Amino acid sequence: MIVLQGMLLGVAIAAPVGPISLLCMQRSLAGGFGAGLRFGLGIALADGLFAVAGALGATALATLFGTLQPWLQRLAALYLGYLAWRTWQAARAAAPAQAPTPGGYREIATGFSLTLANPLTILSFATLFMGLPPSAASLSSQLALAAGLFLGSLLWWLALAGLCGSLRRTLKPRWQRRIDLLAALGLAGLGLFILLRSL
């Protein structure tokens, strides 16, 4: 039951559409289901790491990322700026759906690192675990909840990659271009937000 609750929470955390979701959609449209799934797996792994750290305590979460976080965020902001520029260029090209995307483990690493450096994700998980009722206070319950969160997050990205991958050949080029433009603007905005938070 706790794992199921965690899965529902994982879906709820992953589902809101933001720059990372738009990038997953763009990856799926550009590279197919596999590309989107690998990117989503990286996001889910970062969510799982945050969930485990949150299960070990909010102080553990803060200690784990406290010293390295500003530098991780600055690197992520620079990388987001680069991705925004590449995505914008692809959107203005004649065939944006053919824009190059990272392959293999690089897509997993990209999704993982961008989620890891996102302060909103950190805040979400810290708030979640600090607000748990006493009935879920045992370590075993919290680790089961963390496992459910990972599975729920992975399930969401699997569904999103599958949907966008199936639309890849039927979506008109102008809509693919619009998604690329939205993804580029979202990535640039997230990069600026992360950079300002790191200063």
PDB file of C-alpha atoms in Angstrom:
ATOM      1  CA  MET A   1       0.000   0.000   0.000  1.00  0.00           C
ATOM      2  CA  ILE A   2       2.836   2.402   0.861  1.00  0.00           C
ATOM      3  CA  VAL A   3       4.561   1.633  -2.440  1.00  0.00           C
ATOM      4  CA  LEU A   4       1.326   2.403  -4.288  1.00  0.00           C
ATOM      5  CA  GLN A   5       1.004   5.696  -2.426  1.00  0.00           C
ATOM      6  CA  GLY A   6       4.585   6.463  -3.385  1.00  0.00           C
ATOM      7  CA  MET A   7       3.846   5.701  -7.035  1.00  0.00           C
ATOM      8  CA  LEU A   8       0.913   8.118  -6.998  1.00  0.00           C
ATOM      9  CA  LEU A   9       3.109  10.787  -5.415  1.00  0.00           C
ATOM     10  CA  GLY A  10       5.833  10.083  -7.975  1.00  0.00           C
ATOM     11  CA  VAL A  11       3.403  10.618 -10.827  1.00  0.00           C
ATOM     12  CA  ALA A  12       2.077  13.781  -9.155  1.00  0.00           C
ATOM     13  CA  ILE A  13       5.595  15.215  -8.806  1.00  0.00           C
ATOM     14  CA  ALA A  14       6.629  14.300 -12.368  1.00  0.00           C
ATOM     15  CA  ALA A  15       3.393  15.186 -14.172  1.00  0.00           C
ATOM     16  CA  PRO A  16       3.357  19.029 -14.080  1.00  0.00           C
ATOM     17  CA  VAL A  17       4.493  20.304 -17.458  1.00  0.00           C
ATOM     18  CA  GLY A  18       7.706  22.284 -17.238  1.00  0.00           C
ATOM     19  CA  PRO A  19      10.988  22.715 -19.135  1.00  0.00           C
ATOM     20  CA  ILE A  20      12.160  19.180 -18.328  1.00  0.00           C
ATOM     21  CA  SER A  21       8.856  17.712 -19.558  1.00  0.00           C
ATOM     22  CA  LEU A  22       9.081  19.764 -22.754  1.00  0.00           C
ATOM     23  CA  LEU A  23      12.631  18.547 -23.283  1.00  0.00           C
ATOM     24  CA  CYS A  24      11.516  14.929 -22.801  1.00  0.00           C
ATOM     25  CA  MET A  25       8.759  15.516 -25.372  1.00  0.00           C
ATOM     26  CA  GLN A  26      11.237  17.085 -27.773  1.00  0.00           C
ATOM     27  CA  ARG A  27      13.666  14.197 -27.302  1.00  0.00           C
ATOM     28  CA  SER A  28      10.885  11.675 -28.012  1.00  0.00           C
ATOM     29  CA  LEU A  29       9.749  13.517 -31.127  1.00  0.00           C
ATOM     30  CA  ALA A  30      13.305  13.924 -32.401  1.00  0.00           C
ATOM     31  CA  GLY A  31      14.759  10.531 -31.530  1.00  0.00           C
ATOM     32  CA  GLY A  32      11.754   8.290 -30.949  1.00  0.00           C
ATOM     33  CA  PHE A  33      10.462   6.394 -27.931  1.00  0.00           C
ATOM     34  CA  GLY A  34      13.884   5.068 -26.899  1.00  0.00           C
ATOM     35  CA  ALA A  35      15.437   8.526 -26.728  1.00  0.00           C
ATOM     36  CA  GLY A  36      12.612   9.895 -24.603  1.00  0.00           C
ATOM     37  CA  LEU A  37      12.607   6.844 -22.350  1.00  0.00           C
ATOM     38  CA  ARG A  38      16.346   7.063 -21.683  1.00  0.00           C
ATOM     39  CA  PHE A  39      16.013  10.751 -20.855  1.00  0.00           C
ATOM     40  CA  GLY A  40      13.045   9.983 -18.581  1.00  0.00           C
ATOM     41  CA  LEU A  41      14.977   7.181 -16.883  1.00  0.00           C
ATOM     42  CA  GLY A  42      17.653   9.702 -15.928  1.00  0.00           C
ATOM     43  CA  ILE A  43      14.977  11.949 -14.401  1.00  0.00           C
ATOM     44  CA  ALA A  44      13.431   9.028 -12.506  1.00  0.00           C
ATOM     45  CA  LEU A  45      16.845   7.967 -11.160  1.00  0.00           C
ATOM     46  CA  ALA A  46      17.420  11.488  -9.818  1.00  0.00           C
ATOM     47  CA  ASP A  47      13.933  11.468  -8.303  1.00  0.00           C
ATOM     48  CA  GLY A  48      14.731   8.124  -6.695  1.00  0.00           C
ATOM     49  CA  LEU A  49      17.989   9.461  -5.279  1.00  0.00           C
ATOM     50  CA  PHE A  50      16.182  12.467  -3.802  1.00  0.00           C
ATOM     51  CA  ALA A  51      13.507  10.178  -2.393  1.00  0.00           C
ATOM     52  CA  VAL A  52      16.061   7.905  -0.700  1.00  0.00           C
ATOM     53  CA  ALA A  53      17.908  10.932   0.691  1.00  0.00           C
ATOM     54  CA  GLY A  54      14.595  12.322   1.932  1.00  0.00           C
ATOM     55  CA  ALA A  55      13.784   8.990   3.573  1.00  0.00           C
ATOM     56  CA  LEU A  56      17.075   9.194   5.458  1.00  0.00           C
ATOM     57  CA  GLY A  57      16.040  12.612   6.751  1.00  0.00           C
ATOM     58  CA  ALA A  58      15.778  16.189   5.542  1.00  0.00           C
ATOM     59  CA  THR A  59      19.161  16.941   7.119  1.00  0.00           C
ATOM     60  CA  ALA A  60      20.724  14.113   5.097  1.00  0.00           C
ATOM     61  CA  LEU A  61      19.219  15.628   1.966  1.00  0.00           C
ATOM     62  CA  ALA A  62      20.684  19.017   2.789  1.00  0.00           C
ATOM     63  CA  THR A  63      24.090  17.541   3.697  1.00  0.00           C
ATOM     64  CA  LEU A  64      24.248  15.437   0.540  1.00  0.00           C
ATOM     65  CA  PHE A  65      23.908  18.402  -1.798  1.00  0.00           C
ATOM     66  CA  GLY A  66      24.727  21.363   0.427  1.00  0.00           C
ATOM     67  CA  THR A  67      28.368  21.939  -0.509  1.00  0.00           C
ATOM     68  CA  LEU A  68      28.339  20.812  -4.134  1.00  0.00           C
ATOM     69  CA  GLN A  69      24.930  22.157  -5.104  1.00  0.00           C
ATOM     70  CA  PRO A  70      25.949  25.731  -6.088  1.00  0.00           C
ATOM     71  CA  TRP A  71      28.615  24.420  -8.476  1.00  0.00           C
ATOM     72  CA  LEU A  72      26.305  21.726  -9.841  1.00  0.00           C
ATOM     73  CA  GLN A  73      23.668  24.362 -10.430  1.00  0.00           C
ATOM     74  CA  ARG A  74      26.064  26.667 -12.286  1.00  0.00           C
ATOM     75  CA  LEU A  75      27.219  23.841 -14.520  1.00  0.00           C
ATOM     76  CA  ALA A  76      23.616  22.814 -15.107  1.00  0.00           C
ATOM     77  CA  ALA A  77      22.658  26.406 -15.950  1.00  0.00           C
ATOM     78  CA  LEU A  78      25.421  26.594 -18.561  1.00  0.00           C
ATOM     79  CA  TYR A  79      24.384  23.247 -20.012  1.00  0.00           C
ATOM     80  CA  LEU A  80      20.733  24.321 -20.081  1.00  0.00           C
ATOM     81  CA  GLY A  81      21.752  27.456 -21.979  1.00  0.00           C
ATOM     82  CA  TYR A  82      23.608  25.296 -24.495  1.00  0.00           C
ATOM     83  CA  LEU A  83      20.619  22.952 -24.856  1.00  0.00           C
ATOM     84  CA  ALA A  84      18.286  25.928 -25.269  1.00  0.00           C
ATOM     85  CA  TRP A  85      20.442  27.314 -28.058  1.00  0.00           C
ATOM     86  CA  ARG A  86      20.682  23.932 -29.826  1.00  0.00           C
ATOM     87  CA  THR A  87      16.944  23.361 -29.502  1.00  0.00           C
ATOM     88  CA  TRP A  88      16.173  26.862 -30.784  1.00  0.00           C
ATOM     89  CA  GLN A  89      18.450  26.317 -33.768  1.00  0.00           C
ATOM     90  CA  ALA A  90      16.733  22.992 -34.482  1.00  0.00           C
ATOM     91  CA  ALA A  91      13.312  24.654 -34.279  1.00  0.00           C
ATOM     92  CA  ARG A  92      14.321  27.212 -36.907  1.00  0.00           C
ATOM     93  CA  ALA A  93      15.731  24.543 -39.228  1.00  0.00           C
ATOM     94  CA  ALA A  94      13.719  23.070 -42.078  1.00  0.00           C
ATOM     95  CA  ALA A  95      13.340  19.685 -40.339  1.00  0.00           C
ATOM     96  CA  PRO A  96      13.394  20.216 -36.561  1.00  0.00           C
ATOM     97  CA  ALA A  97      12.386  16.624 -35.849  1.00  0.00           C
ATOM     98  CA  GLN A  98      15.737  15.502 -37.229  1.00  0.00           C
ATOM     99  CA  ALA A  99      17.691  17.582 -34.730  1.00  0.00           C
ATOM    100  CA  PRO A 100      20.558  15.627 -33.189  1.00  0.00           C
ATOM    101  CA  THR A 101      19.970  14.281 -29.704  1.00  0.00           C
ATOM    102  CA  PRO A 102      22.454  12.689 -27.301  1.00  0.00           C
ATOM    103  CA  GLY A 103      22.680   8.952 -27.610  1.00  0.00           C
ATOM    104  CA  GLY A 104      22.670   6.058 -25.175  1.00  0.00           C
ATOM    105  CA  TYR A 105      23.891   6.769 -21.684  1.00  0.00           C
ATOM    106  CA  ARG A 106      24.347  10.464 -22.449  1.00  0.00           C
ATOM    107  CA  GLU A 107      20.582  10.913 -22.517  1.00  0.00           C
ATOM    108  CA  ILE A 108      20.251   9.199 -19.131  1.00  0.00           C
ATOM    109  CA  ALA A 109      23.061  11.377 -17.752  1.00  0.00           C
ATOM    110  CA  THR A 110      21.439  14.519 -19.164  1.00  0.00           C
ATOM    111  CA  GLY A 111      18.060  13.815 -17.567  1.00  0.00           C
ATOM    112  CA  PHE A 112      19.733  12.813 -14.302  1.00  0.00           C
ATOM    113  CA  SER A 113      22.018  15.843 -14.023  1.00  0.00           C
ATOM    114  CA  LEU A 114      19.376  18.410 -14.982  1.00  0.00           C
ATOM    115  CA  THR A 115      16.954  17.013 -12.402  1.00  0.00           C
ATOM    116  CA  LEU A 116      19.683  16.760  -9.777  1.00  0.00           C
ATOM    117  CA  ALA A 117      20.540  20.446 -10.135  1.00  0.00           C
ATOM    118  CA  ASN A 118      16.945  21.680 -10.171  1.00  0.00           C
ATOM    119  CA  PRO A 119      16.255  23.427  -6.827  1.00  0.00           C
ATOM    120  CA  LEU A 120      12.502  22.967  -7.283  1.00  0.00           C
ATOM    121  CA  THR A 121      12.932  19.189  -7.266  1.00  0.00           C
ATOM    122  CA  ILE A 122      15.032  19.331  -4.110  1.00  0.00           C
ATOM    123  CA  LEU A 123      12.439  21.523  -2.400  1.00  0.00           C
ATOM    124  CA  SER A 124       9.599  19.214  -3.444  1.00  0.00           C
ATOM    125  CA  PHE A 125      11.182  16.108  -1.934  1.00  0.00           C
ATOM    126  CA  ALA A 126      12.416  17.829   1.233  1.00  0.00           C
ATOM    127  CA  THR A 127       8.926  19.242   1.843  1.00  0.00           C
ATOM    128  CA  LEU A 128       7.301  15.897   1.076  1.00  0.00           C
ATOM    129  CA  PHE A 129       9.317  13.885   3.576  1.00  0.00           C
ATOM    130  CA  MET A 130       9.200  16.537   6.294  1.00  0.00           C
ATOM    131  CA  GLY A 131       5.408  16.560   5.990  1.00  0.00           C
ATOM    132  CA  LEU A 132       4.878  12.809   6.333  1.00  0.00           C
ATOM    133  CA  PRO A 133       2.464  11.682   9.055  1.00  0.00           C
ATOM    134  CA  PRO A 134       3.855   9.815  12.094  1.00  0.00           C
ATOM    135  CA  SER A 135       2.426   6.541  10.746  1.00  0.00           C
ATOM    136  CA  ALA A 136       4.953   6.709   7.897  1.00  0.00           C
ATOM    137  CA  ALA A 137       7.886   7.742  10.070  1.00  0.00           C
ATOM    138  CA  SER A 138       9.690   4.369  10.182  1.00  0.00           C
ATOM    139  CA  LEU A 139      12.708   3.973   7.916  1.00  0.00           C
ATOM    140  CA  SER A 140      11.271   0.892   6.201  1.00  0.00           C
ATOM    141  CA  SER A 141       8.030   2.755   5.395  1.00  0.00           C
ATOM    142  CA  GLN A 142       9.914   5.748   4.048  1.00  0.00           C
ATOM    143  CA  LEU A 143      12.197   3.585   1.892  1.00  0.00           C
ATOM    144  CA  ALA A 144       9.126   1.789   0.525  1.00  0.00           C
ATOM    145  CA  LEU A 145       7.644   5.201  -0.231  1.00  0.00           C
ATOM    146  CA  ALA A 146      10.895   6.210  -1.956  1.00  0.00           C
ATOM    147  CA  ALA A 147      10.770   3.060  -4.109  1.00  0.00           C
ATOM    148  CA  GLY A 148       7.196   3.890  -5.045  1.00  0.00           C
ATOM    149  CA  LEU A 149       8.176   7.455  -5.927  1.00  0.00           C
ATOM    150  CA  PHE A 150      10.862   6.177  -8.294  1.00  0.00           C
ATOM    151  CA  LEU A 151       8.451   3.733  -9.943  1.00  0.00           C
ATOM    152  CA  GLY A 152       5.742   6.375 -10.268  1.00  0.00           C
ATOM    153  CA  SER A 153       8.153   8.855 -11.812  1.00  0.00           C
ATOM    154  CA  LEU A 154       9.465   6.211 -14.222  1.00  0.00           C
ATOM    155  CA  LEU A 155       5.908   5.235 -15.154  1.00  0.00           C
ATOM    156  CA  TRP A 156       5.068   8.833 -16.019  1.00  0.00           C
ATOM    157  CA  TRP A 157       8.127   9.318 -18.228  1.00  0.00           C
ATOM    158  CA  LEU A 158       7.484   5.964 -19.888  1.00  0.00           C
ATOM    159  CA  ALA A 159       3.948   7.091 -20.762  1.00  0.00           C
ATOM    160  CA  LEU A 160       5.073  10.528 -21.973  1.00  0.00           C
ATOM    161  CA  ALA A 161       7.872   9.104 -24.128  1.00  0.00           C
ATOM    162  CA  GLY A 162       5.499   6.495 -25.533  1.00  0.00           C
ATOM    163  CA  LEU A 163       2.859   9.083 -26.420  1.00  0.00           C
ATOM    164  CA  CYS A 164       5.271  11.507 -28.052  1.00  0.00           C
ATOM    165  CA  GLY A 165       7.178   8.710 -29.770  1.00  0.00           C
ATOM    166  CA  SER A 166       3.944   7.437 -31.313  1.00  0.00           C
ATOM    167  CA  LEU A 167       3.138  10.957 -32.573  1.00  0.00           C
ATOM    168  CA  ARG A 168       6.564  11.358 -34.136  1.00  0.00           C
ATOM    169  CA  ARG A 169       5.498  10.336 -37.645  1.00  0.00           C
ATOM    170  CA  THR A 170       2.035  11.871 -37.571  1.00  0.00           C
ATOM    171  CA  LEU A 171       2.626  15.256 -35.930  1.00  0.00           C
ATOM    172  CA  LYS A 172       2.869  18.046 -38.457  1.00  0.00           C
ATOM    173  CA  PRO A 173       6.258  19.790 -38.741  1.00  0.00           C
ATOM    174  CA  ARG A 174       4.873  23.123 -37.547  1.00  0.00           C
ATOM    175  CA  TRP A 175       3.741  21.533 -34.275  1.00  0.00           C
ATOM    176  CA  GLN A 176       7.101  19.848 -33.832  1.00  0.00           C
ATOM    177  CA  ARG A 177       8.726  23.241 -34.398  1.00  0.00           C
ATOM    178  CA  ARG A 178       6.460  24.860 -31.806  1.00  0.00           C
ATOM    179  CA  ILE A 179       7.323  22.207 -29.234  1.00  0.00           C
ATOM    180  CA  ASP A 180      11.022  22.787 -29.952  1.00  0.00           C
ATOM    181  CA  LEU A 181      10.578  26.547 -29.491  1.00  0.00           C
ATOM    182  CA  LEU A 182       8.677  26.068 -26.228  1.00  0.00           C
ATOM    183  CA  ALA A 183      11.328  23.640 -25.008  1.00  0.00           C
ATOM    184  CA  ALA A 184      14.093  26.112 -25.892  1.00  0.00           C
ATOM    185  CA  LEU A 185      12.377  28.976 -24.053  1.00  0.00           C
ATOM    186  CA  GLY A 186      11.637  26.746 -21.066  1.00  0.00           C
ATOM    187  CA  LEU A 187      15.223  25.514 -20.894  1.00  0.00           C
ATOM    188  CA  ALA A 188      16.575  29.066 -21.095  1.00  0.00           C
ATOM    189  CA  GLY A 189      14.206  30.186 -18.340  1.00  0.00           C
ATOM    190  CA  LEU A 190      15.085  27.242 -16.099  1.00  0.00           C
ATOM    191  CA  GLY A 191      18.800  27.811 -16.710  1.00  0.00           C
ATOM    192  CA  LEU A 192      18.493  31.472 -15.711  1.00  0.00           C
ATOM    193  CA  PHE A 193      16.470  30.573 -12.629  1.00  0.00           C
ATOM    194  CA  ILE A 194      19.007  27.940 -11.523  1.00  0.00           C
ATOM    195  CA  LEU A 195      21.916  30.323 -12.166  1.00  0.00           C
ATOM    196  CA  LEU A 196      20.327  33.083 -10.069  1.00  0.00           C
ATOM    197  CA  ARG A 197      19.587  30.613  -7.254  1.00  0.00           C
ATOM    198  CA  SER A 198      23.227  29.484  -7.230  1.00  0.00           C
ATOM    199  CA  LEU A 199      24.692  32.984  -6.765  1.00  0.00           C
TER     200      LEU A 199
END
